[in-house]
Short mmCIF file of N, CA and C in Angstrom, two decimals:
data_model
loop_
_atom_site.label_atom_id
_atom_site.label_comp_id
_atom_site.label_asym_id
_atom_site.label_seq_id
_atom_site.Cartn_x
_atom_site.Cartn_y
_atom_site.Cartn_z
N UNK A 173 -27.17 1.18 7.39
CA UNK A 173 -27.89 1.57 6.21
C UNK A 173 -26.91 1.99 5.12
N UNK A 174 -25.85 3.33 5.42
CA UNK A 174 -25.14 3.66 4.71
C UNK A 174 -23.66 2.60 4.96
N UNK A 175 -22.96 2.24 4.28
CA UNK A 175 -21.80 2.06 4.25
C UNK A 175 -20.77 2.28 3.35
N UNK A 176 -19.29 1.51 3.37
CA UNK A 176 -18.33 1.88 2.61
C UNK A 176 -18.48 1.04 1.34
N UNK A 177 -17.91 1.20 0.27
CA UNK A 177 -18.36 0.16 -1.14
C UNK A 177 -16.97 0.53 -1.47
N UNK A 178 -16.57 -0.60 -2.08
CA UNK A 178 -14.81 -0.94 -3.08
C UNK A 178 -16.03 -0.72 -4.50
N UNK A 179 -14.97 0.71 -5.23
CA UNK A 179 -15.40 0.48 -6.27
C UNK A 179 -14.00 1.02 -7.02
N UNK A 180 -13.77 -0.40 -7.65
CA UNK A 180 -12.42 -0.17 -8.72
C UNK A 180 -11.08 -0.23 -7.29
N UNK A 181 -10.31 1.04 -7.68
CA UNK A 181 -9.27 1.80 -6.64
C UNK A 181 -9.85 2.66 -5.59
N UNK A 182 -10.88 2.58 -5.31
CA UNK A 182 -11.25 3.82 -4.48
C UNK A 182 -12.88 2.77 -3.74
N UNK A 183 -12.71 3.80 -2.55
CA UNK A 183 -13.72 3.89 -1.84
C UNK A 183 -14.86 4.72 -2.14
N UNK A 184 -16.17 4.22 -1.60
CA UNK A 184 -17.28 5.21 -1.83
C UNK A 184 -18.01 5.32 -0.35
N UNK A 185 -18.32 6.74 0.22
CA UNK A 185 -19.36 6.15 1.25
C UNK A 185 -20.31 7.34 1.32
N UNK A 186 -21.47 6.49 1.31
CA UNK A 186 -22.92 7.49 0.99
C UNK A 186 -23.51 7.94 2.17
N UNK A 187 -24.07 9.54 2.49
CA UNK A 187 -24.17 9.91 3.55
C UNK A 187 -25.14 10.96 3.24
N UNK A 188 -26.75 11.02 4.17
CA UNK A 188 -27.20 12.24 3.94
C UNK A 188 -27.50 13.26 4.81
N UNK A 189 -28.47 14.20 4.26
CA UNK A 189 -28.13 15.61 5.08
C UNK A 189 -29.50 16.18 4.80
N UNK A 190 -29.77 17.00 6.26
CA UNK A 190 -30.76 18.35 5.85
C UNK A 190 -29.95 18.91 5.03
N UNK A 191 -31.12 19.73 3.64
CA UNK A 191 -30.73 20.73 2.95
C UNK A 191 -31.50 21.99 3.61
N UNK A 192 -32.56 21.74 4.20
CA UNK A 192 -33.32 22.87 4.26
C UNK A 192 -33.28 23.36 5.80
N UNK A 193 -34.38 24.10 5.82
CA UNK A 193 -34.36 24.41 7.72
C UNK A 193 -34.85 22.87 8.86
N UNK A 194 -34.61 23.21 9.86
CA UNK A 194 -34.68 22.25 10.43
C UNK A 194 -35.80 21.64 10.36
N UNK A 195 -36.30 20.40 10.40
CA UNK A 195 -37.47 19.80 10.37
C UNK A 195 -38.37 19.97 8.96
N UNK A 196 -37.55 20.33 7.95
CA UNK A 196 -38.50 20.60 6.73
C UNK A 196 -38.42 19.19 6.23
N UNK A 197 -37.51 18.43 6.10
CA UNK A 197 -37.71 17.23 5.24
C UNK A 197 -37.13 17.03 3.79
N UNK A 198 -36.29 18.18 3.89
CA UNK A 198 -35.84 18.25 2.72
C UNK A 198 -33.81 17.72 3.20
N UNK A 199 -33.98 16.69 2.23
CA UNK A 199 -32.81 15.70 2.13
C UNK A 199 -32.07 15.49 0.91
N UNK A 200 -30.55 15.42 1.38
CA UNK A 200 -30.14 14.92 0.11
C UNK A 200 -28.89 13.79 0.43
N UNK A 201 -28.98 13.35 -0.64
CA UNK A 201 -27.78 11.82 -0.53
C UNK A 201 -26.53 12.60 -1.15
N UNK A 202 -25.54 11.93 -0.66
CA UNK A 202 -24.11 12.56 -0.46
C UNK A 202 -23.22 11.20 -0.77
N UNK A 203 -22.03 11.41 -1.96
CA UNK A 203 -20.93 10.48 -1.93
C UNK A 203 -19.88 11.81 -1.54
N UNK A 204 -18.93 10.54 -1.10
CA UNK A 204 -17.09 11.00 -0.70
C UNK A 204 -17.02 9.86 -1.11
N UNK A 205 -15.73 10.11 -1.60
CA UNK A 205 -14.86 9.03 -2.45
C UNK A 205 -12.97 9.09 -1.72
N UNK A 206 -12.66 7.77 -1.52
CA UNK A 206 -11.24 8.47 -1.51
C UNK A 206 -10.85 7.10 -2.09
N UNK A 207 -9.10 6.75 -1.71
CA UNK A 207 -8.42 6.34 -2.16
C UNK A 207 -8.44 4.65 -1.19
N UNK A 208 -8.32 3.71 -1.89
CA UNK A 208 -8.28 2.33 -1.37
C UNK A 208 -7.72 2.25 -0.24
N UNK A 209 -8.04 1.90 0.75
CA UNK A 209 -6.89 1.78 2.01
C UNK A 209 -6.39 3.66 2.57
N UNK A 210 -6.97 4.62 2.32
CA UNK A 210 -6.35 5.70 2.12
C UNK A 210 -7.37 5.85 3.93
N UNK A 211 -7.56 5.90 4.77
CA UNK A 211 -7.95 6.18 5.93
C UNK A 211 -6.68 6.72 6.43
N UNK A 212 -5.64 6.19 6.51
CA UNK A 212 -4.60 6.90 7.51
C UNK A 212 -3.15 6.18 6.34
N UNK A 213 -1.88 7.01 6.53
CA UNK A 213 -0.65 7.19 5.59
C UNK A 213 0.31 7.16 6.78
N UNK A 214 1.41 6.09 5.63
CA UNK A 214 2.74 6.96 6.96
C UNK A 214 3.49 7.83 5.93
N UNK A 215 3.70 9.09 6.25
CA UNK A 215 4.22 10.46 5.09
C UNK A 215 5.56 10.52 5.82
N UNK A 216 6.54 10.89 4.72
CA UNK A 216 8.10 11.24 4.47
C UNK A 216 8.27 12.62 4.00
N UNK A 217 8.89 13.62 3.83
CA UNK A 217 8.77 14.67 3.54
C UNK A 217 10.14 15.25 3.20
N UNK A 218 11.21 15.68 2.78
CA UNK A 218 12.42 15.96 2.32
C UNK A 218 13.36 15.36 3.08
N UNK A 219 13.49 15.09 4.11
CA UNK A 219 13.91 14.06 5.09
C UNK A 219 13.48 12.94 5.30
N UNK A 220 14.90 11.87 4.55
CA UNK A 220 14.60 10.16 4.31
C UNK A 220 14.05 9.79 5.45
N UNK A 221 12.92 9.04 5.55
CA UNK A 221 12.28 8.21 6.88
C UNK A 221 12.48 6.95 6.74
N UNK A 222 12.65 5.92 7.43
CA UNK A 222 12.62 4.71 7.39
C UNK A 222 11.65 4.11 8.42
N UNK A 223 10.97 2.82 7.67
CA UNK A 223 10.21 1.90 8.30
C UNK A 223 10.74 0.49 8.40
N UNK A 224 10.83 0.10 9.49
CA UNK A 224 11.08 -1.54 9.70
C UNK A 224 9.99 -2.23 10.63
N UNK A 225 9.55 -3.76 9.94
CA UNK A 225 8.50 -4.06 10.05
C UNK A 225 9.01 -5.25 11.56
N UNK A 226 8.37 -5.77 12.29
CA UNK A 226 8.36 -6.82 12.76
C UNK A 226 8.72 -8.13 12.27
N UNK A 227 9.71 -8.96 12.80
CA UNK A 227 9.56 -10.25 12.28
C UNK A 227 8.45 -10.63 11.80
N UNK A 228 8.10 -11.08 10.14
CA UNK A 228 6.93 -12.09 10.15
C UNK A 228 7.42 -13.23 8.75
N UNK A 229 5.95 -14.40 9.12
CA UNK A 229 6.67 -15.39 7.94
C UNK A 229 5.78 -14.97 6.60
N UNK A 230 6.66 -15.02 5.47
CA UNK A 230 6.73 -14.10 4.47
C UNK A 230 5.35 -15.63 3.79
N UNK A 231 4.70 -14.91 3.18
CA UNK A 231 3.21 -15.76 2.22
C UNK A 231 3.51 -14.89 0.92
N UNK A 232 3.66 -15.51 -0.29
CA UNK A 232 3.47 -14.73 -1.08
C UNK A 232 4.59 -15.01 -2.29
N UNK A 233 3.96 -14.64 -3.64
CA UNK A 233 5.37 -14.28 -4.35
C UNK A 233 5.48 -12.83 -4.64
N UNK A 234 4.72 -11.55 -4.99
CA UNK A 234 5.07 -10.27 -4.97
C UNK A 234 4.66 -9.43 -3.97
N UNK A 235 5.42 -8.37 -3.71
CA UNK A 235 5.03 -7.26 -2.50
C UNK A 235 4.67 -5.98 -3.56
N UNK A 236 3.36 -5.90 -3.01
CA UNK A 236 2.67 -4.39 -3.73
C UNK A 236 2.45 -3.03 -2.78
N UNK A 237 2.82 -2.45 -3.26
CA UNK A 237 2.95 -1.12 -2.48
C UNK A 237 1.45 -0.55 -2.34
N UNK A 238 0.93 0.49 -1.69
CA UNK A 238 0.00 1.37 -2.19
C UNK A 238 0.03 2.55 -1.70
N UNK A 239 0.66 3.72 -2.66
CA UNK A 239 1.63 4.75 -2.35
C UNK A 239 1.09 5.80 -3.15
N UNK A 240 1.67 7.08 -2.72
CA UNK A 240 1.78 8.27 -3.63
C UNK A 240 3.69 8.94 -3.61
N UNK A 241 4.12 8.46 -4.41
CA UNK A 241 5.67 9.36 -4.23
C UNK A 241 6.20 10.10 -5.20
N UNK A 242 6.61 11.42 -4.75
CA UNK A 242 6.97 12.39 -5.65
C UNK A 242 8.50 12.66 -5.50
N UNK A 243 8.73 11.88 -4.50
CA UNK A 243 10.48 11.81 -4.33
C UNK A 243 11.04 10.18 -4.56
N UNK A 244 11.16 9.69 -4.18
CA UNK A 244 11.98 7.95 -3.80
C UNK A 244 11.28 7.21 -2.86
N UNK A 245 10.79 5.74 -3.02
CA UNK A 245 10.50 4.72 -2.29
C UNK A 245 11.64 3.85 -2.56
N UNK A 246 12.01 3.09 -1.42
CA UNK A 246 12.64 1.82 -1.56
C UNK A 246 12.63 0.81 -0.82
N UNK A 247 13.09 -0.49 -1.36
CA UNK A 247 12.04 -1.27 -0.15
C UNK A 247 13.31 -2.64 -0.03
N UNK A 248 13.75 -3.16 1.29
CA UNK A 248 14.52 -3.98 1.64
C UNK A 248 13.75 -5.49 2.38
N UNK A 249 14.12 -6.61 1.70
CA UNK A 249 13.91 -7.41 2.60
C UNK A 249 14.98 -7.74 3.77
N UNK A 250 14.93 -8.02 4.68
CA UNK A 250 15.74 -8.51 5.66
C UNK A 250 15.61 -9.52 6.19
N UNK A 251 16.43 -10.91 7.03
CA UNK A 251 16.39 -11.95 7.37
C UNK A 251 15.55 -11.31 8.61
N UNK A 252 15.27 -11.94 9.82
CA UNK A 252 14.62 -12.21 10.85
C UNK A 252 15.49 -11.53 11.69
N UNK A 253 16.95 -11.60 11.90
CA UNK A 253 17.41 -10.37 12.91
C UNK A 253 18.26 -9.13 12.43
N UNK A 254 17.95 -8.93 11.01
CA UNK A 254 17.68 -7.57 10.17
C UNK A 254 18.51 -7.49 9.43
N UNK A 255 19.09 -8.44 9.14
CA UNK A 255 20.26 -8.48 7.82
C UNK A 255 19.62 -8.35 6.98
N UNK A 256 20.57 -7.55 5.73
CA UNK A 256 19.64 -7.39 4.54
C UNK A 256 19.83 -8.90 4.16
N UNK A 257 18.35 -9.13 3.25
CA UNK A 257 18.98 -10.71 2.27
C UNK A 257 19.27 -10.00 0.92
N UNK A 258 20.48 -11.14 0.60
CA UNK A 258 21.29 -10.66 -0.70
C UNK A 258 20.75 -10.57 -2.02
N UNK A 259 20.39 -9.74 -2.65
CA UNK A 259 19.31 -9.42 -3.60
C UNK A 259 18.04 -8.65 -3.24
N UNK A 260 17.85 -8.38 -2.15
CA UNK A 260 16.67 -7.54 -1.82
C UNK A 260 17.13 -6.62 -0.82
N UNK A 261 18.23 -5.78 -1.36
CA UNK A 261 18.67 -4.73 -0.21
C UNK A 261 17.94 -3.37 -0.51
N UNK A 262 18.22 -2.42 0.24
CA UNK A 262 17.60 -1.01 -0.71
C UNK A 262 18.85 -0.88 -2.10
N UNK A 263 19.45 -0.96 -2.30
CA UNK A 263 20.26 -0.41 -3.35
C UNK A 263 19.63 -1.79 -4.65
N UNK A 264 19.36 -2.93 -4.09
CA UNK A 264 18.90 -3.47 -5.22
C UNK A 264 17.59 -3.17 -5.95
N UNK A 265 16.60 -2.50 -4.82
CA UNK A 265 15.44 -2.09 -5.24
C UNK A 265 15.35 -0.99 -6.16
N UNK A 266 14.66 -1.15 -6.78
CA UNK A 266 14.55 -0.25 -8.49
C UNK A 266 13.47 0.85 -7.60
N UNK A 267 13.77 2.09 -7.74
CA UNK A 267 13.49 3.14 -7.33
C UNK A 267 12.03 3.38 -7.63
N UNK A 268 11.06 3.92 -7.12
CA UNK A 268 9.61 3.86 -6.91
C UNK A 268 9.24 5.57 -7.05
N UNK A 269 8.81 5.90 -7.68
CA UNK A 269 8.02 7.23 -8.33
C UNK A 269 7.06 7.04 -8.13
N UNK A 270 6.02 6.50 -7.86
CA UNK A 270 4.22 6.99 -8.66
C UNK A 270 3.20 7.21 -7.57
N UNK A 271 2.31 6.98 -8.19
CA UNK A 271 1.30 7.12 -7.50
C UNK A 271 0.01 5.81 -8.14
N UNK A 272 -0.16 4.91 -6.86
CA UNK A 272 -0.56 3.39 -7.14
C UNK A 272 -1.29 2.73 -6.01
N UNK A 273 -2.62 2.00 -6.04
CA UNK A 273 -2.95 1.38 -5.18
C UNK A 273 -2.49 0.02 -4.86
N UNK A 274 -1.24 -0.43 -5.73
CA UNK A 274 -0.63 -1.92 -6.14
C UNK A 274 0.42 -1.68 -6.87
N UNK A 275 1.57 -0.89 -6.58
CA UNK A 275 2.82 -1.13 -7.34
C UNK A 275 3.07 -1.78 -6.87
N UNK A 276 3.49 -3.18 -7.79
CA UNK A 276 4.55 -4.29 -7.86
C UNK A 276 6.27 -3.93 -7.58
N UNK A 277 6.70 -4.24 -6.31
CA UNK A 277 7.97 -3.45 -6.42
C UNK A 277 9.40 -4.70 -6.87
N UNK A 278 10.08 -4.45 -7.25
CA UNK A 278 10.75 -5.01 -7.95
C UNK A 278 12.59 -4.80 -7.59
N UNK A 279 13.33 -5.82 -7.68
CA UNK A 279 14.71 -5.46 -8.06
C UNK A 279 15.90 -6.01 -8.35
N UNK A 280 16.33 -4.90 -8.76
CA UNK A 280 16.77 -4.91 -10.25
C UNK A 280 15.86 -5.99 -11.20
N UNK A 281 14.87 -5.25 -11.45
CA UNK A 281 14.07 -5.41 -12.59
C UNK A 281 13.35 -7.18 -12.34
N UNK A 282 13.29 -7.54 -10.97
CA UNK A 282 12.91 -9.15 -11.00
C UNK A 282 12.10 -8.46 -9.45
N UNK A 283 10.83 -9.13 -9.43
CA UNK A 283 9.76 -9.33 -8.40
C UNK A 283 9.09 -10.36 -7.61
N UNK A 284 9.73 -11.52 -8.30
CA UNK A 284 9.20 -13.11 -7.39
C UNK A 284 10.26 -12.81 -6.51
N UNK A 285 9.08 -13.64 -5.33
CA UNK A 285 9.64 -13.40 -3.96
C UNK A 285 9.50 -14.89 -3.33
N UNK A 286 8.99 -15.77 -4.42
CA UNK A 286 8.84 -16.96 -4.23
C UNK A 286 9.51 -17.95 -3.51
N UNK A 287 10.78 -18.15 -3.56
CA UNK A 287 11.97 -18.51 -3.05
C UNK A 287 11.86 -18.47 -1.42
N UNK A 288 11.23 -17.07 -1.12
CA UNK A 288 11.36 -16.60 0.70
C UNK A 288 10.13 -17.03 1.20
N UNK A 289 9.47 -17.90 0.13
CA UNK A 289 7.92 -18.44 0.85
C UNK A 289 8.50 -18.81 2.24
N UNK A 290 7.45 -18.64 3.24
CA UNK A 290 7.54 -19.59 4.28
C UNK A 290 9.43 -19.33 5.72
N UNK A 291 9.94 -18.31 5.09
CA UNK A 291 11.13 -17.98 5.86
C UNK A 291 10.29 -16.75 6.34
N UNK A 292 10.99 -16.31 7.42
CA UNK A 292 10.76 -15.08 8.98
C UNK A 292 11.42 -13.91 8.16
N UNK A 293 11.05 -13.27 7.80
CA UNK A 293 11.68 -11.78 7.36
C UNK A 293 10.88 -10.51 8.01
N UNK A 294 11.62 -9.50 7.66
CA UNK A 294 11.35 -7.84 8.23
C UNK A 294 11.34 -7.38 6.39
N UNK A 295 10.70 -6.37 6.44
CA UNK A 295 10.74 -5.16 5.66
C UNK A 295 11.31 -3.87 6.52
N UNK A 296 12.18 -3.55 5.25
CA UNK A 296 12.84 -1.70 5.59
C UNK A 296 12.16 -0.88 4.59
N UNK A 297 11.47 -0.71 4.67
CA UNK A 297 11.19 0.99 3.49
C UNK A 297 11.45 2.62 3.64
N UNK A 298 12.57 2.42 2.84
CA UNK A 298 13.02 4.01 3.03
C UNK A 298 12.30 4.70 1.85
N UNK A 299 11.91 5.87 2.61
CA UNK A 299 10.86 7.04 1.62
C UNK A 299 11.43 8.44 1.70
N UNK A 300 11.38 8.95 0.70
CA UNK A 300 11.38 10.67 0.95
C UNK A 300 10.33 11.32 -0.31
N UNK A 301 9.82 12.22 0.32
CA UNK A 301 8.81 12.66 0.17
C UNK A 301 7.40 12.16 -0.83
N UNK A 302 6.83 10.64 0.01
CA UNK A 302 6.40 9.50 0.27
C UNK A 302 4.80 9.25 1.00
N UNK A 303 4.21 8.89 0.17
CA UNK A 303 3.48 8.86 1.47
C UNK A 303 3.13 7.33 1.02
N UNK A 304 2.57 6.39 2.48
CA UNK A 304 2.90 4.93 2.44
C UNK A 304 1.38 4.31 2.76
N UNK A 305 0.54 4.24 2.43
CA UNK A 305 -1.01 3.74 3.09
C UNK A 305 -0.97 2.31 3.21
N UNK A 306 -0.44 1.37 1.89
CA UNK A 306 -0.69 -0.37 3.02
C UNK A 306 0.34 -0.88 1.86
N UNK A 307 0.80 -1.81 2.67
CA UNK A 307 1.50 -3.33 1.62
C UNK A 307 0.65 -4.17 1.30
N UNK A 308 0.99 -5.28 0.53
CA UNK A 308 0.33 -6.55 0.68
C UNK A 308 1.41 -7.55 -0.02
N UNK A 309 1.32 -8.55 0.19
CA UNK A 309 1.88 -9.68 -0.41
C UNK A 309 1.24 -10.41 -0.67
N UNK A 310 1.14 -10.61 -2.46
CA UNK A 310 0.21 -10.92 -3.16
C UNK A 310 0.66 -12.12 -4.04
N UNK A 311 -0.10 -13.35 -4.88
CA UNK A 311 0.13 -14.51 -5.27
C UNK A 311 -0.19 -14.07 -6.76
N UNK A 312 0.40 -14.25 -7.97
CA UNK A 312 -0.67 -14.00 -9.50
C UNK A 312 -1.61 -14.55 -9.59
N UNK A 313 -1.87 -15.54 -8.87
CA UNK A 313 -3.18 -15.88 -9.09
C UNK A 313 -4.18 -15.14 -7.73
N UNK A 314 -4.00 -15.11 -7.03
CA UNK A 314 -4.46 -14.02 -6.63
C UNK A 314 -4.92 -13.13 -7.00
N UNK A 315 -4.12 -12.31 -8.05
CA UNK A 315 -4.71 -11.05 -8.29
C UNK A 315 -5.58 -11.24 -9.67
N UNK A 316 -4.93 -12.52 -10.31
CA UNK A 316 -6.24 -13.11 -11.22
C UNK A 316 -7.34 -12.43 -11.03
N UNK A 317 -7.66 -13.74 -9.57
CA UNK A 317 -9.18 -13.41 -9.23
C UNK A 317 -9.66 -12.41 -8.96
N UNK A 318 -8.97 -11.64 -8.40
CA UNK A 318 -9.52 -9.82 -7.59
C UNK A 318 -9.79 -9.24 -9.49
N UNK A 319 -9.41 -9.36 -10.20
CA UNK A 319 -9.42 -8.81 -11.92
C UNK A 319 -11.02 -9.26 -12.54
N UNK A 320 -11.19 -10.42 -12.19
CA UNK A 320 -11.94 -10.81 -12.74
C UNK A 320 -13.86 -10.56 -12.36
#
């Protein structure tokens, strides 16, 4: 009856309740709202954490974050048995501040990832005081359509 609804960046889910004594009949409808994908986080805290992902084959031309950081994100591609690839190390990645259901992460200032279509890579993401809820690897036209 009740479920979850995408509205915009955020979730909605409607839920009701006795207001009154038991068995009176008196009801009311209830939203909670949270954050897109926000069910469960992986959190960093003054001490750098690192994440490395499993081999997988890379789909996509940009990687979007969906984060809250009040310290440093950074994000590495790596070949398949964990070399960084040259241009997507952490030191090339342009440093990550915000708070976003889709930061585009970037580096040095370039984000097509086009090139690694279809090759076996890992992700490294180093965070401090970070919190990390989902990736995605996303196409522009892609996100066209989700806009429209």
């Amino acid at each position: 009856q009740y479920g979850l609804v995408r509205r915009g960046n955020e979730i909605w889910q409607y839920t009701e309740d006795d207001t009154g004594p038991h068995g009176s009949g008196q009801r009311r409808c209830f939203r909670t709202r949270q954050r897109l994908d926000g069910f469960v986080s992986l959190d960093a805290g003054s001490e750098t954490g690192r994440l490395r992902t499993l081999p997988f084959v890379f789909e996509g031309q940009h990687l979007e974050l969906n984060l809250i950081s009040n310290g440093e994100v950074r994000v590495a591609l790596l070949d398949e048995g964990g070399d960084p690839i040259p241009g997507f190390t952490l030191t090339d990645c342009d440093p990550i501040q915000t708070d976003e259901v889709s930061h585009r992460v970037t580096w040095n200032g370039n984000s097509n990832l086009r090139n690694l279509e279809g090759s076996t890579v890992r992700l490294e993401i180093e965070m401090t005081q970070a919190k990390l809820f989902a990736f995605e690897f996303v196409d522009d036209a892609k996100s066209l359509l989700l806009i429209r």
